[in-house]
Coordinates of C-alpha atoms in Angstrom, one line a residue:
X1241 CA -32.8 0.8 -20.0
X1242 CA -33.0 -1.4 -16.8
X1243 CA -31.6 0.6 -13.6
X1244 CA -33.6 -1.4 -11.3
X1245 CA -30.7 -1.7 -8.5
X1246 CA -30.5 -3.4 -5.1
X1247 CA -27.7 -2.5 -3.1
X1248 CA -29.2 -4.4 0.1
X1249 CA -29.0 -7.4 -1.8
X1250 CA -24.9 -6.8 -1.7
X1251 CA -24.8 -5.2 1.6
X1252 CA -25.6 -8.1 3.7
X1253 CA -24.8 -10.9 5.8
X1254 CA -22.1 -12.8 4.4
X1255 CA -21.9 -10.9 1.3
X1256 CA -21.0 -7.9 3.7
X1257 CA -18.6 -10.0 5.5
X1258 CA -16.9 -10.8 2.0
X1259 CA -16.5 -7.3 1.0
X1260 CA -14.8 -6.2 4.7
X1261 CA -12.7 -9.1 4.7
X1262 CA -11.4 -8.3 1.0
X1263 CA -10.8 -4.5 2.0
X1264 CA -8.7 -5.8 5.2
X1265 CA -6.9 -7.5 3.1
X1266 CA -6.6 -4.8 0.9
X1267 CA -5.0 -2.7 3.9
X1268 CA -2.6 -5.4 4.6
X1269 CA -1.3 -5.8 1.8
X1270 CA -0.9 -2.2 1.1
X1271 CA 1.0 -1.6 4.6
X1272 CA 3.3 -4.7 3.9
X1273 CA 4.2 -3.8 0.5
X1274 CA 4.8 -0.4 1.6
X1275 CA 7.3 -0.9 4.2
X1276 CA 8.9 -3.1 2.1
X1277 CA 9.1 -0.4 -0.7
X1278 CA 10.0 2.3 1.8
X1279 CA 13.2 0.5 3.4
X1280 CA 14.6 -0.8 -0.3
X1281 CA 13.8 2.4 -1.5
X1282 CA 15.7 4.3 0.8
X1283 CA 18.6 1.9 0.9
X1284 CA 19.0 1.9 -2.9
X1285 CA 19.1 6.1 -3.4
X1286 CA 21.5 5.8 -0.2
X1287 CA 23.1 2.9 -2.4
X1288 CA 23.5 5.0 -5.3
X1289 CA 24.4 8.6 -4.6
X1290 CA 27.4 6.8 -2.9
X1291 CA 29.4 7.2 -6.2
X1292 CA 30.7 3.7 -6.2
X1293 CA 30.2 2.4 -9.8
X1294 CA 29.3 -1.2 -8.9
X1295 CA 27.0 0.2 -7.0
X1296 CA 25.1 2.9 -9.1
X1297 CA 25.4 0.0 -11.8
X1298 CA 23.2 -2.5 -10.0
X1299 CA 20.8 0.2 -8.4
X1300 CA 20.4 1.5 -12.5
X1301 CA 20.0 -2.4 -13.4
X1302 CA 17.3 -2.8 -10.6
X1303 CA 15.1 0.4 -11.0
X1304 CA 15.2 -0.3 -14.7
X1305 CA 13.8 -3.7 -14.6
X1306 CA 11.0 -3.0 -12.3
X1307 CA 9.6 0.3 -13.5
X1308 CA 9.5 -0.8 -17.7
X1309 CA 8.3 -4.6 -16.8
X1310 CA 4.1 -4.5 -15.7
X1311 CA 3.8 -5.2 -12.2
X1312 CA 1.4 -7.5 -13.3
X1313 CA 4.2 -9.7 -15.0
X1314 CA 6.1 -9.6 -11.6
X1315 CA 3.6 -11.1 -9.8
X1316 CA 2.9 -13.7 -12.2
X1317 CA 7.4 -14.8 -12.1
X1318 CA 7.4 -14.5 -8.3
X1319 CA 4.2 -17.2 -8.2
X1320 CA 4.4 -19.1 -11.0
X1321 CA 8.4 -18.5 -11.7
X1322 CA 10.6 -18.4 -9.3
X1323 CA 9.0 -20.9 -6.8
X1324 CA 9.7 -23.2 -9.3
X1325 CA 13.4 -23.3 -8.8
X1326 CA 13.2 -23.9 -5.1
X1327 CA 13.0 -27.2 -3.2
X1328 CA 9.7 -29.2 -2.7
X1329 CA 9.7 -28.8 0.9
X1330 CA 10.4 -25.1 0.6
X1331 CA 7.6 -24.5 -1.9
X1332 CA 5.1 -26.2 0.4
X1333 CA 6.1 -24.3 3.6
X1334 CA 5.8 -21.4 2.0
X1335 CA 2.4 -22.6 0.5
X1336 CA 1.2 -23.1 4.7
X1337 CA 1.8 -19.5 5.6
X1338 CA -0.3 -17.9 2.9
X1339 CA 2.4 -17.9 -0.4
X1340 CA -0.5 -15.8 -2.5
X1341 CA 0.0 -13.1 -0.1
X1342 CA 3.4 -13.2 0.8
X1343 CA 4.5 -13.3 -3.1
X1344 CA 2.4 -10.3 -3.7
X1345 CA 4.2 -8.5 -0.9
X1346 CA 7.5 -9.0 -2.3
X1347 CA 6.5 -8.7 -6.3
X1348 CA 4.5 -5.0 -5.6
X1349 CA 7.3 -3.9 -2.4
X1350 CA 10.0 -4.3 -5.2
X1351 CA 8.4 -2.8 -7.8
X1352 CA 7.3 0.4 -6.5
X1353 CA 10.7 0.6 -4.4
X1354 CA 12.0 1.3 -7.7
X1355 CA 10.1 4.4 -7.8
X1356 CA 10.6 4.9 -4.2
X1357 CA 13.9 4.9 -4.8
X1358 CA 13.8 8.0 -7.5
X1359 CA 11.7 10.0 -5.2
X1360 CA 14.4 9.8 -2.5
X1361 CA 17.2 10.4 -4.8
X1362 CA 15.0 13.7 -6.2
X1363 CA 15.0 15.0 -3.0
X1364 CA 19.0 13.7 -2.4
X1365 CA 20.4 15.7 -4.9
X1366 CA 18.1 18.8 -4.0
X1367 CA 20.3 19.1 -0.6
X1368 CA 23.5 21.2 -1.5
X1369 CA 26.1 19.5 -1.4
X1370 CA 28.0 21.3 0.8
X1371 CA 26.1 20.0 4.0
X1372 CA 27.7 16.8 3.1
X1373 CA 30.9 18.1 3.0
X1374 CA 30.0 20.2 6.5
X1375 CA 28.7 16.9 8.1
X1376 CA 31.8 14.7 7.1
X1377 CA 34.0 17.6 8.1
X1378 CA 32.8 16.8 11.4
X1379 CA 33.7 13.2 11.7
X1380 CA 30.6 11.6 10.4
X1381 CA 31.0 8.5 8.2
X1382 CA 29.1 8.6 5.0
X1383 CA 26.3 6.7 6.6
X1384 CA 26.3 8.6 9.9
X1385 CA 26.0 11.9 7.3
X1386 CA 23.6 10.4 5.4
X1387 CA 21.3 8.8 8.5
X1388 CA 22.0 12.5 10.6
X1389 CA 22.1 15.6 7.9
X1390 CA 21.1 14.3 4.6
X1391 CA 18.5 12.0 4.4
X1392 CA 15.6 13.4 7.1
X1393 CA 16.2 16.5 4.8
X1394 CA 15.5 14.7 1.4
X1395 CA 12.4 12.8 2.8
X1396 CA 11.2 16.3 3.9
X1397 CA 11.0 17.3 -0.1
X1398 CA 10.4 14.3 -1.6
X1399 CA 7.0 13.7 0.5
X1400 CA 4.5 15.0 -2.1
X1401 CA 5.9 12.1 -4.5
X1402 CA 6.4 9.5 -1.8
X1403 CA 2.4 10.0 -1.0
X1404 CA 1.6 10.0 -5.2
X1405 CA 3.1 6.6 -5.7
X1406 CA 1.4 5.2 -1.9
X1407 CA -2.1 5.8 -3.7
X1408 CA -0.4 4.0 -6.5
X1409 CA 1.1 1.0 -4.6
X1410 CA -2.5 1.0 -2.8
X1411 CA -4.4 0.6 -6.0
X1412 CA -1.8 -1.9 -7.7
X1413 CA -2.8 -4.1 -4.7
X1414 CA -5.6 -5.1 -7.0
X1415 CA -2.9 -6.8 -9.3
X1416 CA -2.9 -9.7 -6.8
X1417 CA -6.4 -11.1 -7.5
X1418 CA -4.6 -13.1 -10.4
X1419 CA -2.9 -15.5 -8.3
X1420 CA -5.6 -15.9 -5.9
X1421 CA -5.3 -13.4 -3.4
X1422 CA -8.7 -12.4 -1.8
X1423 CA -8.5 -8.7 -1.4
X1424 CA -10.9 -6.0 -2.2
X1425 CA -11.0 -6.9 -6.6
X1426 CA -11.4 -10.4 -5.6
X1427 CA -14.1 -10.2 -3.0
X1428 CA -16.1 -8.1 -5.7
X1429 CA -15.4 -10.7 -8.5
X1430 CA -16.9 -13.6 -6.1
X1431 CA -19.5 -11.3 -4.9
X1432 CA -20.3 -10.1 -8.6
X1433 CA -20.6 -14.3 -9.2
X1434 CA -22.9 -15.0 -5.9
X1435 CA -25.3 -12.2 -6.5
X1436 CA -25.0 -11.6 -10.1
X1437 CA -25.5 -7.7 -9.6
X1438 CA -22.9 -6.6 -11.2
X1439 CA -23.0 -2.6 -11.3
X1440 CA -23.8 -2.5 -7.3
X1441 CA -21.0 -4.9 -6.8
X1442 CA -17.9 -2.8 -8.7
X1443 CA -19.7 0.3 -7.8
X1444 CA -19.4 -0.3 -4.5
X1445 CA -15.6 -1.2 -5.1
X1446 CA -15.1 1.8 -6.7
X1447 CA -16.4 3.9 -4.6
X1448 CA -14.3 2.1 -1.9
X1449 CA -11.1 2.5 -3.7
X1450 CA -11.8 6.4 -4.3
X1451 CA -12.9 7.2 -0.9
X1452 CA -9.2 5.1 0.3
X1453 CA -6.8 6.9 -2.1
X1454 CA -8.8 10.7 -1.3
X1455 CA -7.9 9.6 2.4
X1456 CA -4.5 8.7 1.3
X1457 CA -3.9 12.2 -0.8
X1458 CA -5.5 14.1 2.5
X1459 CA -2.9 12.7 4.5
X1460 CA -0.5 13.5 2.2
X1461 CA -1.2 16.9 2.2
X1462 CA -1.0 17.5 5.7
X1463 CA 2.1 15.6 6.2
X1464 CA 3.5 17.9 3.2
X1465 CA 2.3 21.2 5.2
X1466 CA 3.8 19.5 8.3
X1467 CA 6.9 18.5 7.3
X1468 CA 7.6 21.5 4.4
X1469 CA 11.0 23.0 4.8
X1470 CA 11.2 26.6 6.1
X1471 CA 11.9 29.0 3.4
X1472 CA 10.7 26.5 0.6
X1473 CA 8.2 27.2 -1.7

């Protein structure tokens, strides 16, 4: 057994500037897809506790489709698919302002705003349903109810799942090395073929990834202390 390692030999110069640039990236795409995720998310629960039929109908249709189809297959249809049905010129504008990245953006935000959604809606229907009644009693529109009484309440409870599926979204950023986006997976891969030290290289990634999504969960936790409901367990 051959445990002769060199992790200088991956921890310098350009090979350095490979890794940092990949984990950037990384961070990028994470905070993009996130608020993406975030502000579909919220709109569809708002969407579908509504009660309107057509409504809950295409919110069911939507969450369906994204959270039992891989977010790996996602990706691949918003590159490789659905580009194909737009115009020439479109395609190559969108090809001169980073498409790889911007495709990934909208393939992951979508898909976890699926589960975004859910969490929102958990914490929706944990508010009695009185304060809604209460809060419209008082003149407010279902959206002013909503924006005013319901929903900072809901996002209060449902910030312990919210944070679970952030760490999620963060590490299904890696998805995006299959259509040539050069985050954190990619920059080992290249790095993995320059130096051909393979265990220091994904090693390192690893470690990388753990120490990101601890951070992530460490947040979490304070932000779910912070923002805890009086009274609630």
């Amino acid at each position: 057994m051959n445990l002769n390692l060199n992790f200088a030999a991956v921890l310098q110069g350009q090979y350095a500037d490979l890794l940092v640039k990949g984990l950037v990236l990384t961070l990028e795409l994470t905070v993009a897809s996130w608020l993406l995720a975030m502000a579909l998310g919220t709109l569809l629960a708002t969407l579908r506790m509504s009660g309107k039929r057509s409504a809950t109908a295409v919110v069911s249709a939507f969450v369906a489709y994204h959270r039992n189809v891989p977010m790996l297959v996602q990706i691949m249809m918003w590159y490789f698919a659905l580009p194909s049905l737009l115009p020439d010129d479109a395609q190559m504008w969108i090809n001169q302002f980073n498409g790889e990245f911007l495709y990934s953006v909208i393939a992951i935000g979508l898909c976890m705003a699926a589960y975004v959604s859910e969490d929102i809606r958990s914490g929706l229907r944990a508010i009695p349903h009185g304060q809604f009644e209460a809060s419209r009693a008082l003149g407010l529109s279902y959206i002013g109810s909503m924006r005013f009484v319901i929903l900072p309440q809901a996002m209060r409870i449902a910030v312990p799942p919210l944070i679970n599926h952030t760490v999620l979204l963060f590490k299904n950023t890696s998805l995006a090395m299959a259509i040539g986006v050069a985050e954190l997976t990619y920059a080992t891969r290249q790095l993995e073929n320059y130096t051909f030290r393979t265990f220091e290289a994904y090693l390192i990634a690893s470690l990388g990834y753990l120490a990101l999504s601890l951070a992530l969960m460490g947040a979490g936790a304070l932000l779910s202390r912070h923002y805890k409901i009086p009274g609630s367990r």
